[in-house]
Structure formats: C-alpha cells, structure tokens
Amino acid sequence: MIGKERLYLLIIAASLLSLAGAARAFSNPSSRVEKIGTALSEAMVHCPTRIWGDFNFRDVQVVLTNPASQNAWIWNSSEAPNRLIETNKSLVPTATNTAEFDISQWRERKTVAVSLRNPNSKNGALADDAFGLAVHEAFHAYGQTHWMARGDSNRGVLYPLSSSERYYRRLILLALRDAFVNPVHESQALAAASFWWNKLLKTGSPELARFQHYDAIEGSARTVEVLASAIAALGCDATDAAVLELLRNKIDALLRYLSFEGTLTQIETEYYDLGLLAVLLLRKRNGQNWEKNVVSGTTPIELLLGSVFPLPQPEQPELQTHFQEFVANQNKAIGEMANPFLEAYQSPNSILISAPVNWVAGSLSGGGFVLSTLIPTATLILNSKI
C-alpha cells in the first residue's frame, strides 16, 4: 500500500501557466529530482524518435511531489533552459498523495501520476525507476490513444488457471532471450520460439485474446520505458548498436519475470518481457518499419515470428511439471478467497450495491486480479498475495 513516506511523480500534457508566478528555479543540482529532470530532457526532448518513431513527447510536463512536505517540482519540456522549477504541493492534484500512479483529468488536461520509488534494478540500473515508470505511463496516456489494439483488455488471470499456456509462454520467453543475447544462435532460437508460439496458438485457450492485447500494449510501453532509460544513460549521440549492446549486457536485470518465483502476478505479466524482447529483435532486424503494424493491432511477437519456420523442440518435463504444480496450488489459494464471493454473487438472497467509481482514486495494490466466467465483465481484486 502507499505510505506517507513515498514520493510521487505527475506527468501533465500542457503548460501550467497559472503556476508561473508561484514557481522558482530549482537550485539543488545533486538531487534525485534534478537527475530525473535531466533524464526526461535527454529522452523526451532531445531525441524522442529514438524511442518510438511516430510519437513525440513534446508539451509534456512532469510534477514531482513529496507527501511529507509542501514542495513540488515541475518539469516542462517546452520551458528551456530552466525546465525544472519548484512550486507548492497544494497546486497539484491530491491524487498524487494517494496513488502509486493515476491517469485522470486535471485542470482540463490529461494527467498521469506515478510514484517516485527508491531506485532499484527493475530497469537494470540504467535510470531511476520513477523516470522509467513516468515514460511508461506517459506512452500509455498520450502515445497509444489512437492504437487499434485487438484482443481482450480485461486484466487478470482466468480462474481456474490452466498450466499449458504458461508453460509455452515461458519457453517462448527463454527462446527470445537466447536469440537476443546470442546473435550467433539467433536464427535457431527464433525457430524454437516459433515452434512454441505455434503450440500455444493450437491450445485455443480463451486467454489468447488477452495475451494478444497486452503483448502489444504493455510490451510496447515496457520497450519505450527501457529504451528511454538507455538513451538517458548513454545520451542521444549513442549509436543504435551501442544501445543494443548496453541492453544485451543488462537484459537479465531488465527481464522482470524470467526467474520463476511462483507468485500470482509473476506469470501474468510476462507480456512486458515478451514484448520487450520481440521489439528489440525487430529493431535489430527491421529498424522501425514494423511500428505502424503494432499501432494497427499486430503484436510484436506476431511480426517477429509470423514468417519464421518452426523448428521442432523437445518437451521440458521438469518445467512442465513445475507449472502444473504451481497452477494447482494457485487454483486452491484463489478458490479459498474467490469462491465464497462467487457463491454469494450467484445466491438469490444476495443484494448487489454499486459504489461510485471516484471512491477509488489511482492504481490499486491488491494480491492479484482474477477473472471468472461467472462475472465476465468484472475483475476480482484479491485482498492478499498468494
């Protein structure tokens, strides 16, 4: 949950002219805030097309606030040379004090709020994590508004879970990692990934529609986040080869879900990793000509593997058993929390009450998200991790 000690980051797509009189130039050059501002300027202002060809981060503002103080900082892409200024927290949305991130309207402008967390290895130490999350959510909010994403946008695991989809997705992920890390083996590794991808498609799983949606939407946003972090670290003058080499050296730190840890969200968010690897391989092979196809709804994995002849691979019984056992345990744990509600939901003696959506502001931190065929349009939020 969000504590008072956390910092928050707010992205705003407009100039806050009304704040100009209350703002002053930021004066602490060694602070984390200024480092984030410098990274935003490098990636969003100096060379945004290096990150995603048809999207420009112009006219974006970033506001950083600290819930424990009255200070706030605004980064504005159009306010050179002093893009980072300090102002009072009372002038920014209250959502920044209650949510890890939030996409809403503020002062008639689309606003994305994200948490300023402590830096960690999620981006392979390429840039501050808060910077990466800011770019990621900004791309969702501003860059993907015209995308024609296909598939199912409902978020969560389909209960009861099935193991085969997760097993095949993991094998695709491992093969794509091998293709990216070992260029000498790229053709063979892509042929292996194609084999497992075709096996996944043949399952006919109802979850394929959701994979299709999030492989495109989240996979692309994760790639934008990582590429922006690399550009911020190397600078706009770095060659594409240098950027790819840096990412190749950092890839295991950048892949969030490669090591199977057995939590609910771990196996339901591999579209971040699959999308990242697929896009990096596409950029290496085809430049950015593929981007328009992704915008039109084709997933990066489809574009990468669609024309690759599959090379038969041996099954991996140990990994297969691991997923079977894991899914059995997950179904039991989910059932203990979800089944009482699902039974009550179907009972004629139950009364359903709708709560105003504005009771919940910002992102939700729960134990996981579950979809059930009994309530096809609703996502259940578990109250604890399993």
PDB file of N, CA, C and O in Angstrom, residues 163-232:
ATOM      1  N   SER A 163      -2.305 -24.630 -16.989  1.00  0.00           N
ATOM      2  CA  SER A 163      -0.841 -24.604 -16.962  1.00  0.00           C
ATOM      3  C   SER A 163      -0.207 -24.546 -18.350  1.00  0.00           C
ATOM      4  O   SER A 163       0.901 -24.028 -18.506  1.00  0.00           O
ATOM      5  N   SER A 164      -0.878 -25.055 -19.381  1.00  0.00           N
ATOM      6  CA  SER A 164      -0.222 -25.195 -20.684  1.00  0.00           C
ATOM      7  C   SER A 164       0.162 -23.845 -21.282  1.00  0.00           C
ATOM      8  O   SER A 164       1.263 -23.693 -21.840  1.00  0.00           O
ATOM      9  N   GLU A 165      -0.725 -22.844 -21.168  1.00  0.00           N
ATOM     10  CA  GLU A 165      -0.414 -21.530 -21.727  1.00  0.00           C
ATOM     11  C   GLU A 165       0.820 -20.929 -21.069  1.00  0.00           C
ATOM     12  O   GLU A 165       1.682 -20.341 -21.731  1.00  0.00           O
ATOM     13  N   ARG A 166       0.909 -21.081 -19.773  1.00  0.00           N
ATOM     14  CA  ARG A 166       2.035 -20.505 -19.040  1.00  0.00           C
ATOM     15  C   ARG A 166       3.347 -21.232 -19.363  1.00  0.00           C
ATOM     16  O   ARG A 166       4.404 -20.628 -19.463  1.00  0.00           O
ATOM     17  N   TYR A 167       3.255 -22.524 -19.535  1.00  0.00           N
ATOM     18  CA  TYR A 167       4.415 -23.330 -19.912  1.00  0.00           C
ATOM     19  C   TYR A 167       4.947 -22.899 -21.280  1.00  0.00           C
ATOM     20  O   TYR A 167       6.152 -22.654 -21.447  1.00  0.00           O
ATOM     21  N   TYR A 168       4.063 -22.769 -22.259  1.00  0.00           N
ATOM     22  CA  TYR A 168       4.507 -22.378 -23.599  1.00  0.00           C
ATOM     23  C   TYR A 168       5.016 -20.933 -23.627  1.00  0.00           C
ATOM     24  O   TYR A 168       6.000 -20.625 -24.312  1.00  0.00           O
ATOM     25  N   ARG A 169       4.371 -20.056 -22.898  1.00  0.00           N
ATOM     26  CA  ARG A 169       4.818 -18.657 -22.864  1.00  0.00           C
ATOM     27  C   ARG A 169       6.219 -18.549 -22.269  1.00  0.00           C
ATOM     28  O   ARG A 169       7.040 -17.760 -22.721  1.00  0.00           O
ATOM     29  N   ARG A 170       6.485 -19.365 -21.257  1.00  0.00           N
ATOM     30  CA  ARG A 170       7.822 -19.323 -20.663  1.00  0.00           C
ATOM     31  C   ARG A 170       8.878 -19.832 -21.643  1.00  0.00           C
ATOM     32  O   ARG A 170       9.979 -19.279 -21.726  1.00  0.00           O
ATOM     33  N   LEU A 171       8.559 -20.869 -22.400  1.00  0.00           N
ATOM     34  CA  LEU A 171       9.508 -21.391 -23.381  1.00  0.00           C
ATOM     35  C   LEU A 171       9.750 -20.383 -24.515  1.00  0.00           C
ATOM     36  O   LEU A 171      10.872 -20.259 -25.017  1.00  0.00           O
ATOM     37  N   ILE A 172       8.709 -19.663 -24.919  1.00  0.00           N
ATOM     38  CA  ILE A 172       8.894 -18.586 -25.916  1.00  0.00           C
ATOM     39  C   ILE A 172       9.819 -17.518 -25.354  1.00  0.00           C
ATOM     40  O   ILE A 172      10.741 -17.044 -26.037  1.00  0.00           O
ATOM     41  N   LEU A 173       9.601 -17.137 -24.120  1.00  0.00           N
ATOM     42  CA  LEU A 173      10.421 -16.110 -23.479  1.00  0.00           C
ATOM     43  C   LEU A 173      11.885 -16.528 -23.426  1.00  0.00           C
ATOM     44  O   LEU A 173      12.786 -15.748 -23.759  1.00  0.00           O
ATOM     45  N   LEU A 174      12.153 -17.763 -23.033  1.00  0.00           N
ATOM     46  CA  LEU A 174      13.527 -18.246 -22.943  1.00  0.00           C
ATOM     47  C   LEU A 174      14.193 -18.282 -24.320  1.00  0.00           C
ATOM     48  O   LEU A 174      15.378 -17.948 -24.461  1.00  0.00           O
ATOM     49  N   ALA A 175      13.429 -18.668 -25.342  1.00  0.00           N
ATOM     50  CA  ALA A 175      13.995 -18.728 -26.696  1.00  0.00           C
ATOM     51  C   ALA A 175      14.305 -17.319 -27.224  1.00  0.00           C
ATOM     52  O   ALA A 175      15.345 -17.103 -27.859  1.00  0.00           O
ATOM     53  N   LEU A 176      13.426 -16.357 -26.961  1.00  0.00           N
ATOM     54  CA  LEU A 176      13.672 -14.987 -27.410  1.00  0.00           C
ATOM     55  C   LEU A 176      14.866 -14.378 -26.680  1.00  0.00           C
ATOM     56  O   LEU A 176      15.646 -13.625 -27.277  1.00  0.00           O
ATOM     57  N   ARG A 177      14.999 -14.702 -25.413  1.00  0.00           N
ATOM     58  CA  ARG A 177      16.171 -14.213 -24.675  1.00  0.00           C
ATOM     59  C   ARG A 177      17.443 -14.750 -25.311  1.00  0.00           C
ATOM     60  O   ARG A 177      18.426 -14.023 -25.499  1.00  0.00           O
ATOM     61  N   ASP A 178      17.449 -16.037 -25.649  1.00  0.00           N
ATOM     62  CA  ASP A 178      18.622 -16.645 -26.285  1.00  0.00           C
ATOM     63  C   ASP A 178      18.922 -15.974 -27.626  1.00  0.00           C
ATOM     64  O   ASP A 178      20.083 -15.715 -27.954  1.00  0.00           O
ATOM     65  N   ALA A 179      17.871 -15.655 -28.390  1.00  0.00           N
ATOM     66  CA  ALA A 179      18.069 -15.005 -29.688  1.00  0.00           C
ATOM     67  C   ALA A 179      18.686 -13.622 -29.525  1.00  0.00           C
ATOM     68  O   ALA A 179      19.524 -13.207 -30.330  1.00  0.00           O
ATOM     69  N   PHE A 180      18.294 -12.902 -28.493  1.00  0.00           N
ATOM     70  CA  PHE A 180      18.800 -11.549 -28.299  1.00  0.00           C
ATOM     71  C   PHE A 180      20.208 -11.536 -27.712  1.00  0.00           C
ATOM     72  O   PHE A 180      21.071 -10.765 -28.135  1.00  0.00           O
ATOM     73  N   VAL A 181      20.454 -12.405 -26.755  1.00  0.00           N
ATOM     74  CA  VAL A 181      21.746 -12.405 -26.062  1.00  0.00           C
ATOM     75  C   VAL A 181      22.837 -13.039 -26.920  1.00  0.00           C
ATOM     76  O   VAL A 181      24.003 -12.623 -26.866  1.00  0.00           O
ATOM     77  N   ASN A 182      22.479 -14.052 -27.718  1.00  0.00           N
ATOM     78  CA  ASN A 182      23.471 -14.778 -28.520  1.00  0.00           C
ATOM     79  C   ASN A 182      23.172 -14.611 -30.010  1.00  0.00           C
ATOM     80  O   ASN A 182      22.499 -15.470 -30.608  1.00  0.00           O
ATOM     81  N   PRO A 183      23.631 -13.533 -30.624  1.00  0.00           N
ATOM     82  CA  PRO A 183      23.327 -13.290 -32.034  1.00  0.00           C
ATOM     83  C   PRO A 183      23.715 -14.441 -32.953  1.00  0.00           C
ATOM     84  O   PRO A 183      23.061 -14.662 -33.983  1.00  0.00           O
ATOM     85  N   VAL A 184      24.758 -15.189 -32.586  1.00  0.00           N
ATOM     86  CA  VAL A 184      25.188 -16.316 -33.417  1.00  0.00           C
ATOM     87  C   VAL A 184      24.086 -17.371 -33.496  1.00  0.00           C
ATOM     88  O   VAL A 184      23.927 -18.064 -34.506  1.00  0.00           O
ATOM     89  N   HIS A 185      23.287 -17.503 -32.417  1.00  0.00           N
ATOM     90  CA  HIS A 185      22.225 -18.510 -32.364  1.00  0.00           C
ATOM     91  C   HIS A 185      20.859 -17.923 -32.712  1.00  0.00           C
ATOM     92  O   HIS A 185      19.839 -18.596 -32.520  1.00  0.00           O
ATOM     93  N   GLU A 186      20.816 -16.698 -33.190  1.00  0.00           N
ATOM     94  CA  GLU A 186      19.534 -16.010 -33.339  1.00  0.00           C
ATOM     95  C   GLU A 186      18.558 -16.771 -34.227  1.00  0.00           C
ATOM     96  O   GLU A 186      17.389 -16.972 -33.855  1.00  0.00           O
ATOM     97  N   SER A 187      18.980 -17.217 -35.388  1.00  0.00           N
ATOM     98  CA  SER A 187      18.068 -17.899 -36.310  1.00  0.00           C
ATOM     99  C   SER A 187      17.495 -19.162 -35.696  1.00  0.00           C
ATOM    100  O   SER A 187      16.283 -19.428 -35.778  1.00  0.00           O
ATOM    101  N   GLN A 188      18.354 -19.943 -35.060  1.00  0.00           N
ATOM    102  CA  GLN A 188      17.896 -21.189 -34.445  1.00  0.00           C
ATOM    103  C   GLN A 188      16.971 -20.910 -33.267  1.00  0.00           C
ATOM    104  O   GLN A 188      15.952 -21.597 -33.083  1.00  0.00           O
ATOM    105  N   ALA A 189      17.310 -19.894 -32.464  1.00  0.00           N
ATOM    106  CA  ALA A 189      16.496 -19.564 -31.300  1.00  0.00           C
ATOM    107  C   ALA A 189      15.118 -19.039 -31.730  1.00  0.00           C
ATOM    108  O   ALA A 189      14.097 -19.368 -31.112  1.00  0.00           O
ATOM    109  N   LEU A 190      15.074 -18.238 -32.793  1.00  0.00           N
ATOM    110  CA  LEU A 190      13.786 -17.745 -33.280  1.00  0.00           C
ATOM    111  C   LEU A 190      12.940 -18.889 -33.830  1.00  0.00           C
ATOM    112  O   LEU A 190      11.710 -18.894 -33.680  1.00  0.00           O
ATOM    113  N   ALA A 191      13.577 -19.869 -34.467  1.00  0.00           N
ATOM    114  CA  ALA A 191      12.841 -21.034 -34.960  1.00  0.00           C
ATOM    115  C   ALA A 191      12.256 -21.833 -33.806  1.00  0.00           C
ATOM    116  O   ALA A 191      11.140 -22.367 -33.896  1.00  0.00           O
ATOM    117  N   ALA A 192      12.992 -21.907 -32.694  1.00  0.00           N
ATOM    118  CA  ALA A 192      12.479 -22.579 -31.499  1.00  0.00           C
ATOM    119  C   ALA A 192      11.309 -21.798 -30.910  1.00  0.00           C
ATOM    120  O   ALA A 192      10.282 -22.374 -30.519  1.00  0.00           O
ATOM    121  N   ALA A 193      11.457 -20.464 -30.835  1.00  0.00           N
ATOM    122  CA  ALA A 193      10.372 -19.633 -30.321  1.00  0.00           C
ATOM    123  C   ALA A 193       9.128 -19.782 -31.189  1.00  0.00           C
ATOM    124  O   ALA A 193       7.993 -19.845 -30.684  1.00  0.00           O
ATOM    125  N   SER A 194       9.310 -19.867 -32.508  1.00  0.00           N
ATOM    126  CA  SER A 194       8.187 -20.044 -33.422  1.00  0.00           C
ATOM    127  C   SER A 194       7.471 -21.360 -33.165  1.00  0.00           C
ATOM    128  O   SER A 194       6.239 -21.445 -33.225  1.00  0.00           O
ATOM    129  N   PHE A 195       8.238 -22.406 -32.864  1.00  0.00           N
ATOM    130  CA  PHE A 195       7.648 -23.715 -32.570  1.00  0.00           C
ATOM    131  C   PHE A 195       6.736 -23.628 -31.349  1.00  0.00           C
ATOM    132  O   PHE A 195       5.584 -24.084 -31.378  1.00  0.00           O
ATOM    133  N   TRP A 196       7.244 -23.030 -30.265  1.00  0.00           N
ATOM    134  CA  TRP A 196       6.453 -22.937 -29.033  1.00  0.00           C
ATOM    135  C   TRP A 196       5.279 -21.978 -29.220  1.00  0.00           C
ATOM    136  O   TRP A 196       4.202 -22.192 -28.650  1.00  0.00           O
ATOM    137  N   TRP A 197       5.459 -20.944 -30.027  1.00  0.00           N
ATOM    138  CA  TRP A 197       4.379 -19.993 -30.275  1.00  0.00           C
ATOM    139  C   TRP A 197       3.233 -20.688 -31.020  1.00  0.00           C
ATOM    140  O   TRP A 197       2.054 -20.498 -30.688  1.00  0.00           O
ATOM    141  N   ASN A 198       3.558 -21.518 -31.987  1.00  0.00           N
ATOM    142  CA  ASN A 198       2.523 -22.258 -32.702  1.00  0.00           C
ATOM    143  C   ASN A 198       1.831 -23.271 -31.801  1.00  0.00           C
ATOM    144  O   ASN A 198       0.622 -23.501 -31.928  1.00  0.00           O
ATOM    145  N   LYS A 199       2.597 -23.888 -30.898  1.00  0.00           N
ATOM    146  CA  LYS A 199       1.980 -24.810 -29.921  1.00  0.00           C
ATOM    147  C   LYS A 199       0.987 -24.050 -29.040  1.00  0.00           C
ATOM    148  O   LYS A 199      -0.097 -24.563 -28.722  1.00  0.00           O
ATOM    149  N   LEU A 200       1.351 -22.834 -28.623  1.00  0.00           N
ATOM    150  CA  LEU A 200       0.471 -22.010 -27.798  1.00  0.00           C
ATOM    151  C   LEU A 200      -0.814 -21.683 -28.549  1.00  0.00           C
ATOM    152  O   LEU A 200      -1.918 -21.809 -28.001  1.00  0.00           O
ATOM    153  N   LEU A 201      -0.696 -21.291 -29.812  1.00  0.00           N
ATOM    154  CA  LEU A 201      -1.878 -20.944 -30.591  1.00  0.00           C
ATOM    155  C   LEU A 201      -2.822 -22.138 -30.744  1.00  0.00           C
ATOM    156  O   LEU A 201      -4.051 -21.977 -30.748  1.00  0.00           O
ATOM    157  N   LYS A 202      -2.265 -23.343 -30.856  1.00  0.00           N
ATOM    158  CA  LYS A 202      -3.078 -24.535 -31.055  1.00  0.00           C
ATOM    159  C   LYS A 202      -3.860 -24.933 -29.807  1.00  0.00           C
ATOM    160  O   LYS A 202      -4.787 -25.749 -29.901  1.00  0.00           O
ATOM    161  N   THR A 203      -3.517 -24.362 -28.650  1.00  0.00           N
ATOM    162  CA  THR A 203      -4.295 -24.668 -27.440  1.00  0.00           C
ATOM    163  C   THR A 203      -5.710 -24.115 -27.537  1.00  0.00           C
ATOM    164  O   THR A 203      -6.630 -24.616 -26.892  1.00  0.00           O
ATOM    165  N   GLY A 204      -5.883 -23.062 -28.350  1.00  0.00           N
ATOM    166  CA  GLY A 204      -7.199 -22.450 -28.459  1.00  0.00           C
ATOM    167  C   GLY A 204      -7.682 -21.835 -27.160  1.00  0.00           C
ATOM    168  O   GLY A 204      -8.885 -21.624 -26.963  1.00  0.00           O
ATOM    169  N   SER A 205      -6.782 -21.512 -26.283  1.00  0.00           N
ATOM    170  CA  SER A 205      -7.139 -21.006 -24.960  1.00  0.00           C
ATOM    171  C   SER A 205      -7.898 -19.688 -25.050  1.00  0.00           C
ATOM    172  O   SER A 205      -7.567 -18.820 -25.865  1.00  0.00           O
ATOM    173  N   PRO A 206      -8.920 -19.504 -24.205  1.00  0.00           N
ATOM    174  CA  PRO A 206      -9.615 -18.203 -24.176  1.00  0.00           C
ATOM    175  C   PRO A 206      -8.710 -17.072 -23.712  1.00  0.00           C
ATOM    176  O   PRO A 206      -9.045 -15.901 -23.902  1.00  0.00           O
ATOM    177  N   GLU A 207      -7.569 -17.413 -23.117  1.00  0.00           N
ATOM    178  CA  GLU A 207      -6.637 -16.382 -22.655  1.00  0.00           C
ATOM    179  C   GLU A 207      -5.809 -15.791 -23.792  1.00  0.00           C
ATOM    180  O   GLU A 207      -5.151 -14.762 -23.612  1.00  0.00           O
ATOM    181  N   LEU A 208      -5.832 -16.416 -24.965  1.00  0.00           N
ATOM    182  CA  LEU A 208      -5.034 -15.908 -26.080  1.00  0.00           C
ATOM    183  C   LEU A 208      -5.435 -14.484 -26.462  1.00  0.00           C
ATOM    184  O   LEU A 208      -4.592 -13.679 -26.866  1.00  0.00           O
ATOM    185  N   ALA A 209      -6.711 -14.169 -26.346  1.00  0.00           N
ATOM    186  CA  ALA A 209      -7.174 -12.830 -26.708  1.00  0.00           C
ATOM    187  C   ALA A 209      -6.577 -11.777 -25.784  1.00  0.00           C
ATOM    188  O   ALA A 209      -6.221 -10.677 -26.219  1.00  0.00           O
ATOM    189  N   ARG A 210      -6.454 -12.105 -24.503  1.00  0.00           N
ATOM    190  CA  ARG A 210      -5.855 -11.147 -23.567  1.00  0.00           C
ATOM    191  C   ARG A 210      -4.353 -11.043 -23.781  1.00  0.00           C
ATOM    192  O   ARG A 210      -3.771  -9.960 -23.699  1.00  0.00           O
ATOM    193  N   PHE A 211      -3.698 -12.167 -24.070  1.00  0.00           N
ATOM    194  CA  PHE A 211      -2.276 -12.120 -24.393  1.00  0.00           C
ATOM    195  C   PHE A 211      -2.045 -11.207 -25.603  1.00  0.00           C
ATOM    196  O   PHE A 211      -1.099 -10.424 -25.631  1.00  0.00           O
ATOM    197  N   GLN A 212      -2.912 -11.336 -26.607  1.00  0.00           N
ATOM    198  CA  GLN A 212      -2.760 -10.543 -27.824  1.00  0.00           C
ATOM    199  C   GLN A 212      -2.837  -9.057 -27.507  1.00  0.00           C
ATOM    200  O   GLN A 212      -2.049  -8.248 -28.014  1.00  0.00           O
ATOM    201  N   HIS A 213      -3.773  -8.677 -26.659  1.00  0.00           N
ATOM    202  CA  HIS A 213      -3.943  -7.266 -26.314  1.00  0.00           C
ATOM    203  C   HIS A 213      -2.734  -6.732 -25.555  1.00  0.00           C
ATOM    204  O   HIS A 213      -2.149  -5.704 -25.933  1.00  0.00           O
ATOM    205  N   TYR A 214      -2.333  -7.428 -24.499  1.00  0.00           N
ATOM    206  CA  TYR A 214      -1.298  -6.880 -23.622  1.00  0.00           C
ATOM    207  C   TYR A 214       0.117  -7.085 -24.153  1.00  0.00           C
ATOM    208  O   TYR A 214       1.023  -6.326 -23.809  1.00  0.00           O
ATOM    209  N   ASP A 215       0.323  -8.084 -25.006  1.00  0.00           N
ATOM    210  CA  ASP A 215       1.631  -8.195 -25.657  1.00  0.00           C
ATOM    211  C   ASP A 215       1.915  -6.941 -26.480  1.00  0.00           C
ATOM    212  O   ASP A 215       3.063  -6.482 -26.555  1.00  0.00           O
ATOM    213  N   ALA A 216       0.869  -6.385 -27.096  1.00  0.00           N
ATOM    214  CA  ALA A 216       1.047  -5.174 -27.897  1.00  0.00           C
ATOM    215  C   ALA A 216       1.112  -3.932 -27.022  1.00  0.00           C
ATOM    216  O   ALA A 216       2.048  -3.128 -27.130  1.00  0.00           O
ATOM    217  N   ILE A 217       0.147  -3.758 -26.127  1.00  0.00           N
ATOM    218  CA  ILE A 217       0.039  -2.520 -25.342  1.00  0.00           C
ATOM    219  C   ILE A 217       1.139  -2.414 -24.296  1.00  0.00           C
ATOM    220  O   ILE A 217       1.903  -1.437 -24.243  1.00  0.00           O
ATOM    221  N   GLU A 218       1.246  -3.422 -23.433  1.00  0.00           N
ATOM    222  CA  GLU A 218       2.227  -3.355 -22.352  1.00  0.00           C
ATOM    223  C   GLU A 218       3.638  -3.681 -22.842  1.00  0.00           C
ATOM    224  O   GLU A 218       4.616  -3.118 -22.348  1.00  0.00           O
ATOM    225  N   GLY A 219       3.734  -4.610 -23.789  1.00  0.00           N
ATOM    226  CA  GLY A 219       5.058  -4.937 -24.315  1.00  0.00           C
ATOM    227  C   GLY A 219       5.715  -3.733 -24.967  1.00  0.00           C
ATOM    228  O   GLY A 219       6.911  -3.475 -24.778  1.00  0.00           O
ATOM    229  N   SER A 220       4.935  -2.951 -25.721  1.00  0.00           N
ATOM    230  CA  SER A 220       5.479  -1.762 -26.371  1.00  0.00           C
ATOM    231  C   SER A 220       5.821  -0.680 -25.351  1.00  0.00           C
ATOM    232  O   SER A 220       6.864  -0.025 -25.460  1.00  0.00           O
ATOM    233  N   ALA A 221       4.950  -0.465 -24.374  1.00  0.00           N
ATOM    234  CA  ALA A 221       5.220   0.554 -23.358  1.00  0.00           C
ATOM    235  C   ALA A 221       6.449   0.199 -22.528  1.00  0.00           C
ATOM    236  O   ALA A 221       7.242   1.080 -22.172  1.00  0.00           O
ATOM    237  N   ARG A 222       6.613  -1.075 -22.228  1.00  0.00           N
ATOM    238  CA  ARG A 222       7.813  -1.501 -21.494  1.00  0.00           C
ATOM    239  C   ARG A 222       9.069  -1.236 -22.333  1.00  0.00           C
ATOM    240  O   ARG A 222      10.105  -0.810 -21.815  1.00  0.00           O
ATOM    241  N   THR A 223       8.983  -1.469 -23.637  1.00  0.00           N
ATOM    242  CA  THR A 223      10.125  -1.219 -24.508  1.00  0.00           C
ATOM    243  C   THR A 223      10.463   0.262 -24.552  1.00  0.00           C
ATOM    244  O   THR A 223      11.637   0.645 -24.483  1.00  0.00           O
ATOM    245  N   VAL A 224       9.452   1.108 -24.665  1.00  0.00           N
ATOM    246  CA  VAL A 224       9.670   2.556 -24.649  1.00  0.00           C
ATOM    247  C   VAL A 224      10.343   2.970 -23.349  1.00  0.00           C
ATOM    248  O   VAL A 224      11.285   3.781 -23.334  1.00  0.00           O
ATOM    249  N   GLU A 225       9.879   2.417 -22.242  1.00  0.00           N
ATOM    250  CA  GLU A 225      10.466   2.695 -20.924  1.00  0.00           C
ATOM    251  C   GLU A 225      11.950   2.318 -20.885  1.00  0.00           C
ATOM    252  O   GLU A 225      12.799   3.101 -20.427  1.00  0.00           O
ATOM    253  N   VAL A 226      12.277   1.127 -21.364  1.00  0.00           N
ATOM    254  CA  VAL A 226      13.657   0.645 -21.317  1.00  0.00           C
ATOM    255  C   VAL A 226      14.548   1.420 -22.288  1.00  0.00           C
ATOM    256  O   VAL A 226      15.679   1.799 -21.943  1.00  0.00           O
ATOM    257  N   LEU A 227      14.059   1.678 -23.498  1.00  0.00           N
ATOM    258  CA  LEU A 227      14.861   2.425 -24.465  1.00  0.00           C
ATOM    259  C   LEU A 227      15.112   3.848 -23.980  1.00  0.00           C
ATOM    260  O   LEU A 227      16.211   4.393 -24.159  1.00  0.00           O
ATOM    261  N   ALA A 228      14.105   4.474 -23.370  1.00  0.00           N
ATOM    262  CA  ALA A 228      14.295   5.819 -22.826  1.00  0.00           C
ATOM    263  C   ALA A 228      15.351   5.803 -21.729  1.00  0.00           C
ATOM    264  O   ALA A 228      16.175   6.732 -21.621  1.00  0.00           O
ATOM    265  N   SER A 229      15.353   4.763 -20.899  1.00  0.00           N
ATOM    266  CA  SER A 229      16.358   4.642 -19.846  1.00  0.00           C
ATOM    267  C   SER A 229      17.752   4.484 -20.434  1.00  0.00           C
ATOM    268  O   SER A 229      18.726   5.061 -19.926  1.00  0.00           O
ATOM    269  N   ALA A 230      17.867   3.703 -21.516  1.00  0.00           N
ATOM    270  CA  ALA A 230      19.163   3.516 -22.161  1.00  0.00           C
ATOM    271  C   ALA A 230      19.655   4.813 -22.797  1.00  0.00           C
ATOM    272  O   ALA A 230      20.838   5.162 -22.697  1.00  0.00           O
ATOM    273  N   ILE A 231      18.745   5.534 -23.458  1.00  0.00           N
ATOM    274  CA  ILE A 231      19.118   6.812 -24.070  1.00  0.00           C
ATOM    275  C   ILE A 231      19.521   7.815 -22.999  1.00  0.00           C
ATOM    276  O   ILE A 231      20.485   8.580 -23.162  1.00  0.00           O
ATOM    277  N   ALA A 232      18.805   7.823 -21.894  1.00  0.00           N
ATOM    278  CA  ALA A 232      19.153   8.730 -20.801  1.00  0.00           C
ATOM    279  C   ALA A 232      20.535   8.406 -20.250  1.00  0.00           C
ATOM    280  O   ALA A 232      21.284   9.304 -19.836  1.00  0.00           O
TER     281      ALA A 232
END
